[in-house]
Tab-separated table of C-alpha atoms and ligand atoms in Angstrom:
chain	number	residue	atom	x	y	z
M	859	UNK	CA	-19.051	-0.550	15.581
M	860	UNK	CA	-18.452	0.113	11.854
M	861	UNK	CA	-18.884	3.846	12.277
M	862	UNK	CA	-16.486	3.980	15.088
M	863	UNK	CA	-13.826	1.811	12.892
M	864	UNK	CA	-14.336	4.134	10.183
M	865	UNK	CA	-13.841	7.396	12.251
M	866	UNK	CA	-10.895	5.692	13.918
M	867	UNK	CA	-9.261	5.065	10.518
M	868	UNK	CA	-9.904	8.718	9.490
M	869	UNK	CA	-8.381	9.972	12.724
M	870	UNK	CA	-5.385	7.736	12.457
M	871	UNK	CA	-4.753	8.846	8.817
M	872	UNK	CA	-4.810	12.488	9.792
M	873	UNK	CA	-2.518	11.943	12.803
M	874	UNK	CA	-0.100	9.911	10.816
M	875	UNK	CA	0.035	12.396	7.895
M	876	UNK	CA	0.537	15.303	10.187
M	877	UNK	CA	3.376	13.458	12.117
M	878	UNK	CA	5.087	12.567	8.792
M	879	UNK	CA	4.648	16.084	7.380
M	880	UNK	CA	6.045	17.623	10.686
M	881	UNK	CA	9.244	15.484	10.262
M	882	UNK	CA	8.490	13.394	13.437
M	883	UNK	CA	8.421	10.015	11.942
M	884	UNK	CA	10.936	7.577	13.370
M	885	UNK	CA	11.513	4.424	11.661
M	886	UNK	CA	12.325	1.209	13.558
M	887	UNK	CA	15.257	-1.022	12.594
M	888	UNK	CA	14.125	-4.586	13.520
M	889	UNK	CA	14.648	-7.888	12.115
M	890	UNK	CA	11.458	-9.120	10.466
M	891	UNK	CA	10.110	-11.533	7.648
M	892	UNK	CA	8.421	-9.524	4.975
M	893	UNK	CA	6.678	-12.557	3.773
M	894	UNK	CA	4.906	-12.966	7.059
M	895	UNK	CA	3.885	-9.160	7.030
M	896	UNK	CA	2.466	-9.529	3.460
M	897	UNK	CA	0.718	-12.777	4.398
M	898	UNK	CA	-0.713	-11.085	7.549
M	899	UNK	CA	-2.219	-8.285	5.400
M	900	UNK	CA	-3.616	-10.836	2.876
M	901	UNK	CA	-5.254	-12.801	5.720
M	902	UNK	CA	-6.752	-9.719	7.198
M	903	UNK	CA	-8.292	-8.758	3.735
M	904	UNK	CA	-9.122	-12.289	2.711
M	905	UNK	CA	-12.699	-12.178	4.204
M	906	UNK	CA	-13.552	-8.905	2.330
M	907	UNK	CA	-11.948	-10.446	-0.883
M	908	UNK	CA	-13.975	-13.616	-0.365
M	909	UNK	CA	-17.179	-11.982	0.286
M	910	UNK	CA	-16.961	-10.172	-3.064
M	911	UNK	CA	-15.920	-13.401	-4.859
M	912	UNK	CA	-12.427	-11.992	-5.643
M	913	UNK	CA	-9.245	-14.213	-5.947
M	914	UNK	CA	-6.578	-13.011	-3.648
M	915	UNK	CA	-3.108	-14.220	-4.538
M	916	UNK	CA	0.075	-13.491	-2.591
M	917	UNK	CA	3.379	-14.645	-4.097
M	918	UNK	CA	6.893	-14.100	-3.101
M	919	UNK	CA	9.800	-15.053	-5.298
M	920	UNK	CA	12.932	-17.019	-3.775
M	921	UNK	CA	14.964	-13.840	-4.024
M	922	UNK	CA	13.107	-12.324	-1.000
M	923	UNK	CA	15.299	-12.833	2.203
M	924	UNK	CA	13.498	-14.482	5.104
M	925	UNK	CA	14.944	-11.908	7.405
M	926	UNK	CA	15.500	-8.283	6.676
M	927	UNK	CA	16.040	-5.243	8.964
M	928	UNK	CA	13.640	-2.219	8.839
M	929	UNK	CA	10.311	-1.113	10.292
M	930	UNK	CA	7.808	-3.934	9.795
M	931	UNK	CA	4.891	-1.778	11.083
M	932	UNK	CA	5.381	0.874	8.333
M	933	UNK	CA	5.961	-1.854	5.646
M	934	UNK	CA	2.641	-3.309	6.773
M	935	UNK	CA	1.016	-0.003	6.470
M	936	UNK	CA	2.143	0.691	3.022
M	937	UNK	CA	0.990	-2.924	1.854
M	938	UNK	CA	-2.457	-2.525	3.763
M	939	UNK	CA	-3.070	0.770	2.203
M	940	UNK	CA	-2.324	-0.258	-1.383
M	941	UNK	CA	-3.719	-3.810	-0.983
M	942	UNK	CA	-6.696	-2.555	0.908
M	943	UNK	CA	-7.578	0.011	-1.924
M	944	UNK	CA	-7.286	-2.877	-4.587
M	945	UNK	CA	-9.642	-5.152	-2.646
M	946	UNK	CA	-12.058	-2.383	-1.809
M	947	UNK	CA	-12.499	-1.067	-5.188
M	948	UNK	CA	-12.443	-4.327	-7.194
M	949	UNK	CA	-15.794	-5.707	-7.818
M	950	UNK	CA	-14.795	-8.787	-9.798
M	951	UNK	CA	-11.743	-10.713	-10.868
M	952	UNK	CA	-8.502	-10.867	-8.884
M	953	UNK	CA	-5.989	-8.971	-6.822
M	954	UNK	CA	-2.486	-10.230	-6.907
M	955	UNK	CA	0.446	-9.273	-4.672
M	956	UNK	CA	3.970	-10.123	-5.803
M	957	UNK	CA	7.172	-9.698	-3.694
M	958	UNK	CA	10.481	-9.645	-5.167
M	959	UNK	CA	14.023	-8.415	-4.118
M	960	UNK	CA	17.387	-7.466	-5.216
M	961	UNK	CA	20.487	-7.270	-3.008
M	962	UNK	CA	22.381	-4.171	-3.722
M	963	UNK	CA	26.141	-4.300	-4.729
M	964	UNK	CA	28.386	-2.815	-2.291
M	965	UNK	CA	29.513	-3.435	1.232
M	966	UNK	CA	26.217	-2.762	3.024
M	967	UNK	CA	24.200	-5.633	1.232
M	968	UNK	CA	21.156	-3.596	1.602
M	969	UNK	CA	18.066	-5.237	-0.180
M	970	UNK	CA	15.751	-3.452	-2.389
M	971	UNK	CA	12.202	-4.809	-1.886
M	972	UNK	CA	9.724	-4.481	-4.839
M	973	UNK	CA	6.120	-5.159	-4.246
M	974	UNK	CA	3.528	-5.226	-7.053
M	975	UNK	CA	-0.033	-5.155	-6.455
M	976	UNK	CA	-2.402	-5.591	-9.341
M	977	UNK	CA	-6.200	-5.705	-9.525
M	978	UNK	CA	-8.836	-6.035	-12.163
M	979	UNK	CA	-10.906	-3.152	-10.719
M	980	UNK	CA	-12.381	-0.003	-12.137
M	981	UNK	CA	-8.982	1.763	-12.910
M	982	UNK	CA	-8.212	5.384	-11.998
M	983	UNK	CA	-9.587	8.118	-14.234
M	984	UNK	CA	-7.049	9.553	-16.565
M	985	UNK	CA	-7.903	13.146	-15.153
M	986	UNK	CA	-7.275	12.049	-11.523
M	987	UNK	CA	-4.121	10.071	-12.190
M	988	UNK	CA	-1.701	13.076	-11.799
M	989	UNK	CA	-2.819	13.927	-8.420
M	990	UNK	CA	-3.640	10.594	-6.898
M	991	UNK	CA	-0.671	10.760	-4.428
M	992	UNK	CA	-1.567	14.212	-3.218
M	993	UNK	CA	-3.194	14.549	0.180
M	994	UNK	CA	-7.116	14.576	0.274
M	995	UNK	CA	-7.226	13.466	-3.475
M	996	UNK	CA	-9.527	10.781	-4.552
M	997	UNK	CA	-10.359	9.480	-7.978
M	998	UNK	CA	-13.880	8.657	-9.238
M	999	UNK	CA	-16.403	10.508	-7.244
M	1000	UNK	CA	-18.817	7.660	-7.478
M	1001	UNK	CA	-16.267	5.418	-5.734
M	1002	UNK	CA	-15.754	7.892	-2.893
M	1003	UNK	CA	-19.518	8.040	-2.449
M	1004	UNK	CA	-19.729	4.208	-2.182
M	1005	UNK	CA	-16.560	3.630	-0.237
M	1006	UNK	CA	-15.785	6.869	1.732
M	1007	UNK	CA	-12.017	7.069	2.680
M	1008	UNK	CA	-10.049	10.176	3.258
M	1009	UNK	CA	-7.722	10.397	0.159
M	1010	UNK	CA	-4.786	10.112	2.563
M	1011	UNK	CA	-3.777	6.486	2.178
M	1012	UNK	CA	-1.643	6.932	-0.867
M	1013	UNK	CA	-0.227	10.335	0.273
M	1014	UNK	CA	0.975	8.366	3.410
M	1015	UNK	CA	2.211	5.463	1.483
M	1016	UNK	CA	4.335	7.560	-0.658
M	1017	UNK	CA	5.924	9.501	2.005
M	1018	UNK	CA	6.768	6.284	4.039
M	1019	UNK	CA	8.389	4.514	0.942
M	1020	UNK	CA	10.479	7.644	0.120
M	1021	UNK	CA	11.597	7.535	3.798
M	1022	UNK	CA	12.733	4.171	3.186
M	1023	UNK	CA	14.692	5.129	0.034
M	1024	UNK	CA	11.888	3.787	-2.276
M	1025	UNK	CA	9.181	4.994	-4.427
M	1026	UNK	CA	5.725	4.266	-5.600
M	1027	UNK	CA	4.166	4.300	-8.906
M	1028	UNK	CA	1.186	2.996	-10.843
M	1029	UNK	CA	-0.273	2.041	-14.262
M	1030	UNK	CA	-3.980	1.989	-14.682
M	1031	UNK	CA	-6.437	1.569	-17.540
M	1032	UNK	CA	-9.920	2.737	-16.622
M	1033	UNK	CA	-12.287	-0.113	-16.931
M	1034	UNK	CA	-9.630	-2.817	-16.782
M	1035	UNK	CA	-7.559	-2.388	-13.679
M	1036	UNK	CA	-4.569	-0.856	-11.901
M	1037	UNK	CA	-1.085	-2.016	-10.872
M	1038	UNK	CA	0.955	-0.211	-8.102
M	1039	UNK	CA	4.536	-0.886	-7.805
M	1040	UNK	CA	6.546	0.297	-4.773
M	1041	UNK	CA	10.012	-0.320	-3.514
M	1042	UNK	CA	11.784	-0.031	-0.206
M	1043	UNK	CA	15.261	-0.349	0.891
M	1044	UNK	CA	15.940	-2.610	3.911
M	1045	UNK	CA	19.010	-3.995	5.733
M	1046	UNK	CA	20.048	-7.568	5.528
B	1212	LIG	P1	-8.829	6.667	0.024
B	1212	LIG	O1	-8.747	5.276	-0.439
B	1212	LIG	O2	-8.913	6.912	1.381
B	1212	LIG	O3	-9.781	7.251	-0.878
B	1212	LIG	P2	-6.266	6.784	-1.188
B	1212	LIG	O4	-5.178	7.976	-1.181
B	1212	LIG	O5	-5.692	5.472	-0.571
B	1212	LIG	O6	-7.465	7.449	-0.440
B	1212	LIG	O7	-6.599	6.709	-2.646
B	1212	LIG	C1	-6.889	7.890	-3.418
B	1212	LIG	C2	-7.836	7.521	-4.555
B	1212	LIG	O8	-7.130	6.622	-5.479
B	1212	LIG	C3	-9.072	6.514	-4.099
B	1212	LIG	O9	-10.113	7.303	-3.583
B	1212	LIG	C4	-9.442	6.006	-5.539
B	1212	LIG	O10	-10.250	6.898	-6.270
B	1212	LIG	C5	-8.197	5.904	-6.202
B	1212	LIG	N1	-7.602	4.473	-6.060
B	1212	LIG	C6	-6.468	4.073	-5.325
B	1212	LIG	N2	-6.224	2.696	-5.505
B	1212	LIG	C7	-7.173	2.276	-6.346
B	1212	LIG	C8	-7.374	1.137	-7.116
B	1212	LIG	N3	-6.650	0.016	-6.752
B	1212	LIG	N4	-8.412	1.071	-8.110
B	1212	LIG	C9	-9.119	2.219	-8.447
B	1212	LIG	N5	-8.937	3.420	-7.803
B	1212	LIG	C10	-7.971	3.420	-6.951
């Protein structure tokens, strides 16, 4: 069952990446609660975090509106990729997710969501940092041996947030941890 799951994840990543690359990604515009989406992802990853003795904390500021308009499945996918990595690679300590939002000035009233995921994991080696968002690129080879993966998760995440008028960046200190920050523009 685990092997099938791992294979399915690889196939889905490759299909998704190809679809986005070919310009065939259509984003939905539905009302959803981004807190619920983040809570769902945390709930899904909580057993893995618990098994490793990690603290997993999810926090949203009062500025985050309860209903926004966008593509909840793609927002979920980005959070899952980034948070999944943090929980997967961190051996001890904590993983914290923070949601914040800012309403843009102007008539549209669009909302810029900002999600920060920080961990106390191994960090990303300095030589790997410049290419971590490229397809099929992975960091520390010993992590890859232990955890597998495709090196597509962050490439997909970056393309998705860029399609949502946002961006993704990180700071990482090898041996201390990593913080990913990504933004997305959604409707009100
Ligand atoms: P995958 O997780 O399938 O290997 P990703 O594109 O999601 O691919 O990540 C690329 C690489 O970036 C990972 O293989 C890992 O080396 C590194 N990485 C990503 N997130 C973290 C993190 N939170 N801590 C340490 N390394 C990370």
